[in-house]
Amino acid sequence: MSYSAIILAAGKGVRMRSQMPKVVHRVAGRPMIWYVVNAVREAGISDITLVVGHGREIVEEALRGENLHFVVQEQQLGTGHALMQAQNNIDPASTLIVLAGDTPLLEAATVKKLLAYHRQQGAEATVLSAFLPEPYGYGRIIREADGGLERIAEEKDASPEEKRITEINTGMYCFQAQPVFKALARINTANAQGEYYLTDVLPLLKQGGHKVAVMAIEETDQIHGINDRVQLARAESIIRQKQNQALMRNGVTIMAPETTFIDSQVEIGMDTVVYPFTIIEGQTRIGQNCVIGPHSRINDSLIGNDVVIENSRVNQARIADRCNIGPFAYLRPEAELHEDVKVGDFVEIKKSRIGAGSKVPHLSYVGDALLGKGVNVGAGTITCNYDGKNKHRTILEDRVFIGSNTNLVAPVTVGEDSITGAGSTITRDVPANTLAVERAEQRNLKKINKSKTSD
Ligand code: UD1
Ligand code: CA
């Protein structure tokens, strides 16, 4: 038997008050629809079709590389109409999971339970329901005297008695493809919203002699759709909490999870300690035994083992084992630090390779530079890499020692084992094994009479 999933995501999501389609709003670093896709995948379904419409280029872009099928619903005429658009992509003999794109808290276990229940009941359609103390806005599950499903009444169509029902339609279903598409061809728009309601297939299936089941979910957190940014923030906090807990269970110490924000795609190795007030985002991988934070923000970076990063900003950098960063360092894109590098306080590094064991301990800017092994860059050193038009490279070969407050006017190379004198502006290459000094000789001009100058 084959399984497919269809995720309905053509709607705009008006209450988000956004230029972007609702389902691409991010939760813990990923578009919310990604979590729905992931839950389906983790449940073992790989054939996934998304029905897109509003802002569809943006939705497709946000899910690029996820190996999904997209079908377009040009006009959003209702959930039933949305599902119809996917018919040509679906094997009629398959079992379908149908979900909405705005429920990022849905877990794979729930999808699996729904499939299992559907199979066990031998149903052609199974609706996932939930009991909510505040059912407002949802379709209500109307049951027959014998407990079976009669139909679903939308909020706008429901009678006052029906509105009192607290069992709601989560909008998640399992269907046998062939009967559901047959029934979809027969639904109409005779309802309060003038839409093709997907829910209308259920009574039609029953009339056709098919079995319709209802499975109630207890973990009601999982089914809440995100409609506005308040709900978005709530989902964000739940997903972050889950992520922190997963990391802690894998051997990462997070000292204050409530102040630590780690995106869901971040990986962190065992025995790494994350201090409070730290944000780790994007495609970041951190090795074992590191100490990260407090007060650090790291994104899209690769960090080895035994690295210390304190009070620093790390953006798209690569940091090898045993490096020591900060406090107050700023590593920018393409900063590449080899093993045992020290980058100290108030140091900015951009698009530069720093060789093993080299040190840039204080107050420096290193841009477009290539540093060999064992280089020491004195406090206050600046690579003057930009002439107003172009960027130029600075090369410091192995074991170079740069005196404090050196300006390295690029393009420039300092040969291995050479030294520059403190305060020099180096504009020409320095050969290997050479001491280069560029500064005016000191003149001690005259005695100062203190009693005269002070008033
Ligand atoms: C739907 C259900 C309701 C259920 C609720 C759960 C129907 C008629 N009603 O209501 O019983 O309680 O979900 O959240 O199905 N979509 C499209 N194309 C459309 C319309 C919607 O792709 O033309 C997508 C939306 O982007 C969204 C999902 O379908 O992801 C649900 O649509 P929405 O308008 O939120 O459904 P509700 O009216 O809330
Ligand atoms: Ca609607």
GROMACS .gro file of N, CA and C in nm, residues 122-231:
model
  330
  122GLY      N    1  -1.054   0.014   0.954
  122GLY     CA    2  -1.092  -0.019   0.817
  122GLY      C    3  -1.174   0.093   0.755
  123ALA      N    4  -1.139   0.219   0.789
  123ALA     CA    5  -1.219   0.334   0.744
  123ALA      C    6  -1.170   0.385   0.608
  124GLU      N    7  -1.260   0.451   0.537
  124GLU     CA    8  -1.220   0.523   0.415
  124GLU      C    9  -1.183   0.666   0.448
  125ALA      N   10  -1.234   0.714   0.562
  125ALA     CA   11  -1.198   0.849   0.606
  125ALA      C   12  -1.191   0.850   0.759
  126THR      N   13  -1.086   0.910   0.812
  126THR     CA   14  -1.076   0.928   0.957
  126THR      C   15  -1.043   1.074   0.985
  127VAL      N   16  -1.124   1.134   1.070
  127VAL     CA   17  -1.104   1.274   1.108
  127VAL      C   18  -1.033   1.276   1.242
  128LEU      N   19  -0.932   1.361   1.256
  128LEU     CA   20  -0.869   1.379   1.386
  128LEU      C   21  -0.944   1.491   1.458
  129SER      N   22  -1.001   1.459   1.573
  129SER     CA   23  -1.076   1.561   1.648
  129SER      C   24  -1.003   1.593   1.777
  130ALA      N   25  -1.050   1.697   1.845
  130ALA     CA   26  -0.993   1.733   1.976
  130ALA      C   27  -1.102   1.799   2.057
  131PHE      N   28  -1.093   1.784   2.187
  131PHE     CA   29  -1.189   1.853   2.276
  131PHE      C   30  -1.121   1.978   2.327
  132LEU      N   31  -1.179   2.093   2.293
  132LEU     CA   32  -1.120   2.220   2.335
  132LEU      C   33  -1.220   2.297   2.422
  133PRO      N   34  -1.174   2.346   2.536
  133PRO     CA   35  -1.264   2.427   2.618
  133PRO      C   36  -1.311   2.553   2.545
  134GLU      N   37  -1.229   2.603   2.455
  134GLU     CA   38  -1.266   2.721   2.376
  134GLU      C   39  -1.273   2.682   2.229
  135PRO      N   40  -1.385   2.624   2.186
  135PRO     CA   41  -1.388   2.570   2.049
  135PRO      C   42  -1.413   2.675   1.940
  136TYR      N   43  -1.426   2.801   1.981
  136TYR     CA   44  -1.464   2.907   1.886
  136TYR      C   45  -1.375   2.906   1.762
  137GLY      N   46  -1.440   2.917   1.647
  137GLY     CA   47  -1.365   2.928   1.522
  137GLY      C   48  -1.347   2.797   1.449
  138TYR      N   49  -1.351   2.688   1.523
  138TYR     CA   50  -1.329   2.558   1.460
  138TYR      C   51  -1.461   2.497   1.411
  139GLY      N   52  -1.449   2.404   1.316
  139GLY     CA   53  -1.564   2.323   1.279
  139GLY      C   54  -1.594   2.228   1.395
  140ARG      N   55  -1.727   2.209   1.423
  140ARG     CA   56  -1.764   2.121   1.534
  140ARG      C   57  -1.801   1.983   1.481
  141ILE      N   58  -1.763   1.883   1.558
  141ILE     CA   59  -1.795   1.744   1.523
  141ILE      C   60  -1.939   1.715   1.567
  142ILE      N   61  -2.026   1.691   1.471
  142ILE     CA   62  -2.166   1.657   1.502
  142ILE      C   63  -2.178   1.505   1.492
  143ARG      N   64  -2.215   1.445   1.603
  143ARG     CA   65  -2.224   1.298   1.604
  143ARG      C   66  -2.368   1.251   1.596
  144GLU      N   67  -2.386   1.131   1.542
  144GLU     CA   68  -2.518   1.069   1.538
  144GLU      C   69  -2.547   1.005   1.674
  145ALA      N   70  -2.673   0.960   1.688
  145ALA     CA   71  -2.713   0.898   1.815
  145ALA      C   72  -2.621   0.782   1.853
  146ASP      N   73  -2.577   0.706   1.754
  146ASP     CA   74  -2.491   0.590   1.784
  146ASP      C   75  -2.344   0.628   1.805
  147GLY      N   76  -2.316   0.756   1.802
  147GLY     CA   77  -2.178   0.801   1.829
  147GLY      C   78  -2.095   0.822   1.704
  148GLY      N   79  -2.143   0.773   1.592
  148GLY     CA   80  -2.068   0.791   1.467
  148GLY      C   81  -2.076   0.936   1.419
  149LEU      N   82  -1.989   0.974   1.327
  149LEU     CA   83  -1.990   1.111   1.277
  149LEU      C   84  -2.109   1.134   1.183
  150GLU      N   85  -2.179   1.244   1.205
  150GLU     CA   86  -2.286   1.279   1.111
  150GLU      C   87  -2.229   1.376   1.009
  151ARG      N   88  -2.169   1.483   1.057
  151ARG     CA   89  -2.111   1.585   0.970
  151ARG      C   90  -2.028   1.680   1.054
  152ILE      N   91  -1.969   1.780   0.989
  152ILE     CA   92  -1.895   1.883   1.062
  152ILE      C   93  -1.961   2.016   1.032
  153ALA      N   94  -1.988   2.093   1.137
  153ALA     CA   95  -2.051   2.224   1.118
  153ALA      C   96  -1.947   2.333   1.143
  154GLU      N   97  -1.922   2.414   1.043
  154GLU     CA   98  -1.828   2.525   1.059
  154GLU      C   99  -1.886   2.628   1.153
  155GLU      N  100  -1.800   2.705   1.219
  155GLU     CA  101  -1.845   2.809   1.311
  155GLU      C  102  -1.955   2.895   1.248
  156LYS      N  103  -1.931   2.937   1.124
  156LYS     CA  104  -2.025   3.031   1.060
  156LYS      C  105  -2.156   2.967   1.018
  157ASP      N  106  -2.157   2.833   1.012
  157ASP     CA  107  -2.279   2.763   0.971
  157ASP      C  108  -2.352   2.700   1.088
  158ALA      N  109  -2.286   2.695   1.204
  158ALA     CA  110  -2.339   2.616   1.316
  158ALA      C  111  -2.457   2.686   1.385
  159SER      N  112  -2.550   2.604   1.433
  159SER     CA  113  -2.662   2.656   1.513
  159SER      C  114  -2.609   2.685   1.654
  160PRO      N  115  -2.686   2.763   1.733
  160PRO     CA  116  -2.640   2.791   1.869
  160PRO      C  117  -2.610   2.664   1.951
  161GLU      N  118  -2.692   2.560   1.935
  161GLU     CA  119  -2.661   2.435   2.009
  161GLU      C  120  -2.531   2.374   1.960
  162GLU      N  121  -2.515   2.374   1.829
  162GLU     CA  122  -2.394   2.313   1.772
  162GLU      C  123  -2.268   2.388   1.819
  163LYS      N  124  -2.284   2.518   1.835
  163LYS     CA  125  -2.168   2.598   1.880
  163LYS      C  126  -2.124   2.560   2.021
  164ARG      N  127  -2.215   2.499   2.096
  164ARG     CA  128  -2.178   2.459   2.232
  164ARG      C  129  -2.096   2.330   2.235
  165ILE      N  130  -2.090   2.261   2.123
  165ILE     CA  131  -2.011   2.137   2.117
  165ILE      C  132  -1.862   2.172   2.127
  166THR      N  133  -1.793   2.098   2.213
  166THR     CA  134  -1.649   2.131   2.233
  166THR      C  135  -1.558   2.037   2.155
  167GLU      N  136  -1.615   1.939   2.088
  167GLU     CA  137  -1.530   1.853   2.006
  167GLU      C  138  -1.514   1.918   1.869
  168ILE      N  139  -1.392   1.944   1.831
  168ILE     CA  140  -1.369   2.019   1.707
  168ILE      C  141  -1.292   1.936   1.603
  169ASN      N  142  -1.300   1.983   1.482
  169ASN     CA  143  -1.225   1.924   1.371
  169ASN      C  144  -1.086   1.989   1.367
  170THR      N  145  -0.982   1.909   1.382
  170THR     CA  146  -0.846   1.966   1.380
  170THR      C  147  -0.804   2.005   1.239
  171GLY      N  148  -0.880   1.958   1.138
  171GLY     CA  149  -0.840   1.984   0.999
  171GLY      C  150  -0.733   1.885   0.953
  172MET      N  151  -0.714   1.778   1.029
  172MET     CA  152  -0.619   1.672   0.991
  172MET      C  153  -0.699   1.545   0.967
  173TYR      N  154  -0.668   1.478   0.856
  173TYR     CA  155  -0.750   1.364   0.815
  173TYR      C  156  -0.663   1.255   0.757
  174CYS      N  157  -0.721   1.135   0.755
  174CYS     CA  158  -0.664   1.026   0.677
  174CYS      C  159  -0.775   0.977   0.584
  175PHE      N  160  -0.741   0.960   0.455
  175PHE     CA  161  -0.842   0.920   0.357
  175PHE      C  162  -0.789   0.809   0.267
  176GLN      N  163  -0.881   0.729   0.214
  176GLN     CA  164  -0.847   0.647   0.098
  176GLN      C  165  -0.867   0.737  -0.023
  177ALA      N  166  -0.767   0.748  -0.108
  177ALA     CA  167  -0.767   0.850  -0.212
  177ALA      C  168  -0.888   0.841  -0.306
  178GLN      N  169  -0.911   0.720  -0.357
  178GLN     CA  170  -1.016   0.710  -0.460
  178GLN      C  171  -1.154   0.757  -0.413
  179PRO      N  172  -1.206   0.703  -0.302
  179PRO     CA  173  -1.339   0.752  -0.260
  179PRO      C  174  -1.341   0.900  -0.227
  180VAL      N  175  -1.234   0.955  -0.168
  180VAL     CA  176  -1.240   1.097  -0.129
  180VAL      C  177  -1.242   1.187  -0.253
  181PHE      N  178  -1.164   1.153  -0.356
  181PHE     CA  179  -1.167   1.238  -0.476
  181PHE      C  180  -1.300   1.227  -0.550
  182LYS      N  181  -1.359   1.107  -0.544
  182LYS     CA  182  -1.493   1.090  -0.603
  182LYS      C  183  -1.593   1.179  -0.532
  183ALA      N  184  -1.587   1.179  -0.398
  183ALA     CA  185  -1.682   1.259  -0.320
  183ALA      C  186  -1.656   1.409  -0.339
  184LEU      N  187  -1.528   1.446  -0.352
  184LEU     CA  188  -1.494   1.588  -0.371
  184LEU      C  189  -1.559   1.646  -0.496
  185ALA      N  190  -1.574   1.561  -0.597
  185ALA     CA  191  -1.634   1.607  -0.723
  185ALA      C  192  -1.780   1.646  -0.703
  186ARG      N  193  -1.836   1.605  -0.590
  186ARG     CA  194  -1.980   1.630  -0.568
  186ARG      C  195  -2.011   1.738  -0.466
  187ILE      N  196  -1.911   1.796  -0.402
  187ILE     CA  197  -1.942   1.899  -0.302
  187ILE      C  198  -1.975   2.032  -0.370
  188ASN      N  199  -2.047   2.116  -0.299
  188ASN     CA  200  -2.084   2.246  -0.356
  188ASN      C  201  -2.053   2.359  -0.258
  189THR      N  202  -2.097   2.478  -0.292
  189THR     CA  203  -2.062   2.595  -0.210
  189THR      C  204  -2.183   2.650  -0.134
  190ALA      N  205  -2.284   2.564  -0.114
  190ALA     CA  206  -2.405   2.610  -0.045
  190ALA      C  207  -2.382   2.617   0.107
  191ASN      N  208  -2.306   2.717   0.149
  191ASN     CA  209  -2.280   2.734   0.292
  191ASN      C  210  -2.251   2.880   0.320
  192ALA      N  211  -2.235   2.913   0.445
  192ALA     CA  212  -2.224   3.053   0.487
  192ALA      C  213  -2.107   3.127   0.424
  193GLN      N  214  -1.998   3.054   0.388
  193GLN     CA  215  -1.881   3.121   0.333
  193GLN      C  216  -1.871   3.110   0.181
  194GLY      N  217  -1.966   3.036   0.123
  194GLY     CA  218  -1.962   3.017  -0.022
  194GLY      C  219  -1.835   2.947  -0.069
  195GLU      N  220  -1.786   2.855   0.015
  195GLU     CA  221  -1.662   2.784  -0.018
  195GLU      C  222  -1.689   2.635  -0.039
  196TYR      N  223  -1.596   2.570  -0.107
  196TYR     CA  224  -1.599   2.425  -0.116
  196TYR      C  225  -1.534   2.370   0.010
  197TYR      N  226  -1.617   2.318   0.100
  197TYR     CA  227  -1.567   2.266   0.227
  197TYR      C  228  -1.518   2.122   0.211
  198LEU      N  229  -1.399   2.098   0.247
  198LEU     CA  230  -1.347   1.960   0.247
  198LEU      C  231  -1.430   1.872   0.341
  199THR      N  232  -1.475   1.932   0.449
  199THR     CA  233  -1.552   1.856   0.550
  199THR      C  234  -1.680   1.798   0.493
  200ASP      N  235  -1.730   1.856   0.384
  200ASP     CA  236  -1.854   1.806   0.325
  200ASP      C  237  -1.838   1.668   0.261
  201VAL      N  238  -1.717   1.622   0.239
  201VAL     CA  239  -1.702   1.488   0.181
  201VAL      C  240  -1.742   1.380   0.281
  202LEU      N  241  -1.737   1.414   0.410
  202LEU     CA  242  -1.758   1.308   0.510
  202LEU      C  243  -1.900   1.250   0.505
  203PRO      N  244  -2.006   1.335   0.509
  203PRO     CA  245  -2.140   1.276   0.495
  203PRO      C  246  -2.160   1.209   0.360
  204LEU      N  247  -2.099   1.263   0.254
  204LEU     CA  248  -2.113   1.201   0.122
  204LEU      C  249  -2.053   1.061   0.122
  205LEU      N  250  -1.937   1.047   0.187
  205LEU     CA  251  -1.874   0.915   0.194
  205LEU      C  252  -1.964   0.817   0.270
  206LYS      N  253  -2.022   0.867   0.379
  206LYS     CA  254  -2.110   0.780   0.458
  206LYS      C  255  -2.229   0.733   0.375
  207GLN      N  256  -2.290   0.830   0.304
  207GLN     CA  257  -2.404   0.794   0.219
  207GLN      C  258  -2.365   0.690   0.115
  208GLY      N  259  -2.242   0.695   0.070
  208GLY     CA  260  -2.194   0.600  -0.030
  208GLY      C  261  -2.156   0.466   0.033
  209GLY      N  262  -2.183   0.451   0.161
  209GLY     CA  263  -2.155   0.322   0.226
  209GLY      C  264  -2.012   0.307   0.276
  210HIS      N  265  -1.936   0.416   0.276
  210HIS     CA  266  -1.799   0.408   0.324
  210HIS      C  267  -1.793   0.434   0.474
  211LYS      N  268  -1.690   0.380   0.535
  211LYS     CA  269  -1.677   0.398   0.679
  211LYS      C  270  -1.601   0.527   0.711
  212VAL      N  271  -1.660   0.609   0.797
  212VAL     CA  272  -1.596   0.733   0.841
  212VAL      C  273  -1.572   0.723   0.991
  213ALA      N  274  -1.446   0.739   1.032
  213ALA     CA  275  -1.412   0.727   1.174
  213ALA      C  276  -1.367   0.862   1.229
  214VAL      N  277  -1.369   0.874   1.360
  214VAL     CA  278  -1.317   0.995   1.426
  214VAL      C  279  -1.219   0.949   1.533
  215MET      N  280  -1.102   1.008   1.534
  215MET     CA  281  -1.006   0.977   1.640
  215MET      C  282  -0.979   1.106   1.717
  216ALA      N  283  -0.999   1.102   1.848
  216ALA     CA  284  -0.975   1.223   1.928
  216ALA      C  285  -0.830   1.224   1.977
  217ILE      N  286  -0.766   1.340   1.966
  217ILE     CA  287  -0.627   1.353   2.013
  217ILE      C  288  -0.629   1.416   2.151
  218GLU      N  289  -0.542   1.368   2.240
  218GLU     CA  290  -0.537   1.425   2.374
  218GLU      C  291  -0.439   1.541   2.384
  219GLU      N  292  -0.330   1.532   2.310
  219GLU     CA  293  -0.229   1.640   2.317
  219GLU      C  294  -0.275   1.756   2.230
  220THR      N  295  -0.362   1.838   2.284
  220THR     CA  296  -0.427   1.939   2.200
  220THR      C  297  -0.334   2.052   2.157
  221ASP      N  298  -0.221   2.067   2.227
  221ASP     CA  299  -0.120   2.165   2.184
  221ASP      C  300  -0.083   2.149   2.037
  222GLN      N  301  -0.073   2.023   1.998
  222GLN     CA  302  -0.022   1.991   1.865
  222GLN      C  303  -0.108   2.038   1.749
  223ILE      N  304  -0.236   2.060   1.775
  223ILE     CA  305  -0.325   2.083   1.661
  223ILE      C  306  -0.355   2.231   1.638
  224HIS      N  307  -0.308   2.315   1.729
  224HIS     CA  308  -0.341   2.456   1.716
  224HIS      C  309  -0.277   2.517   1.592
  225GLY      N  310  -0.361   2.575   1.509
  225GLY     CA  311  -0.310   2.646   1.392
  225GLY      C  312  -0.260   2.783   1.436
  226ILE      N  313  -0.161   2.833   1.364
  226ILE     CA  314  -0.110   2.966   1.393
  226ILE      C  315  -0.187   3.064   1.305
  227ASN      N  316  -0.255   3.158   1.368
  227ASN     CA  317  -0.331   3.255   1.289
  227ASN      C  318  -0.276   3.397   1.301
  228ASP      N  319  -0.213   3.426   1.414
  228ASP     CA  320  -0.159   3.561   1.431
  228ASP      C  321  -0.023   3.553   1.501
  229ARG      N  322   0.038   3.667   1.523
  229ARG     CA  323   0.175   3.664   1.575
  229ARG      C  324   0.184   3.633   1.724
  230VAL      N  325   0.071   3.646   1.791
  230VAL     CA  326   0.071   3.605   1.933
  230VAL      C  327   0.082   3.452   1.939
  231GLN      N  328   0.004   3.387   1.854
  231GLN     CA  329   0.011   3.240   1.849
  231GLN      C  330   0.146   3.194   1.794
   0.00000   0.00000   0.00000
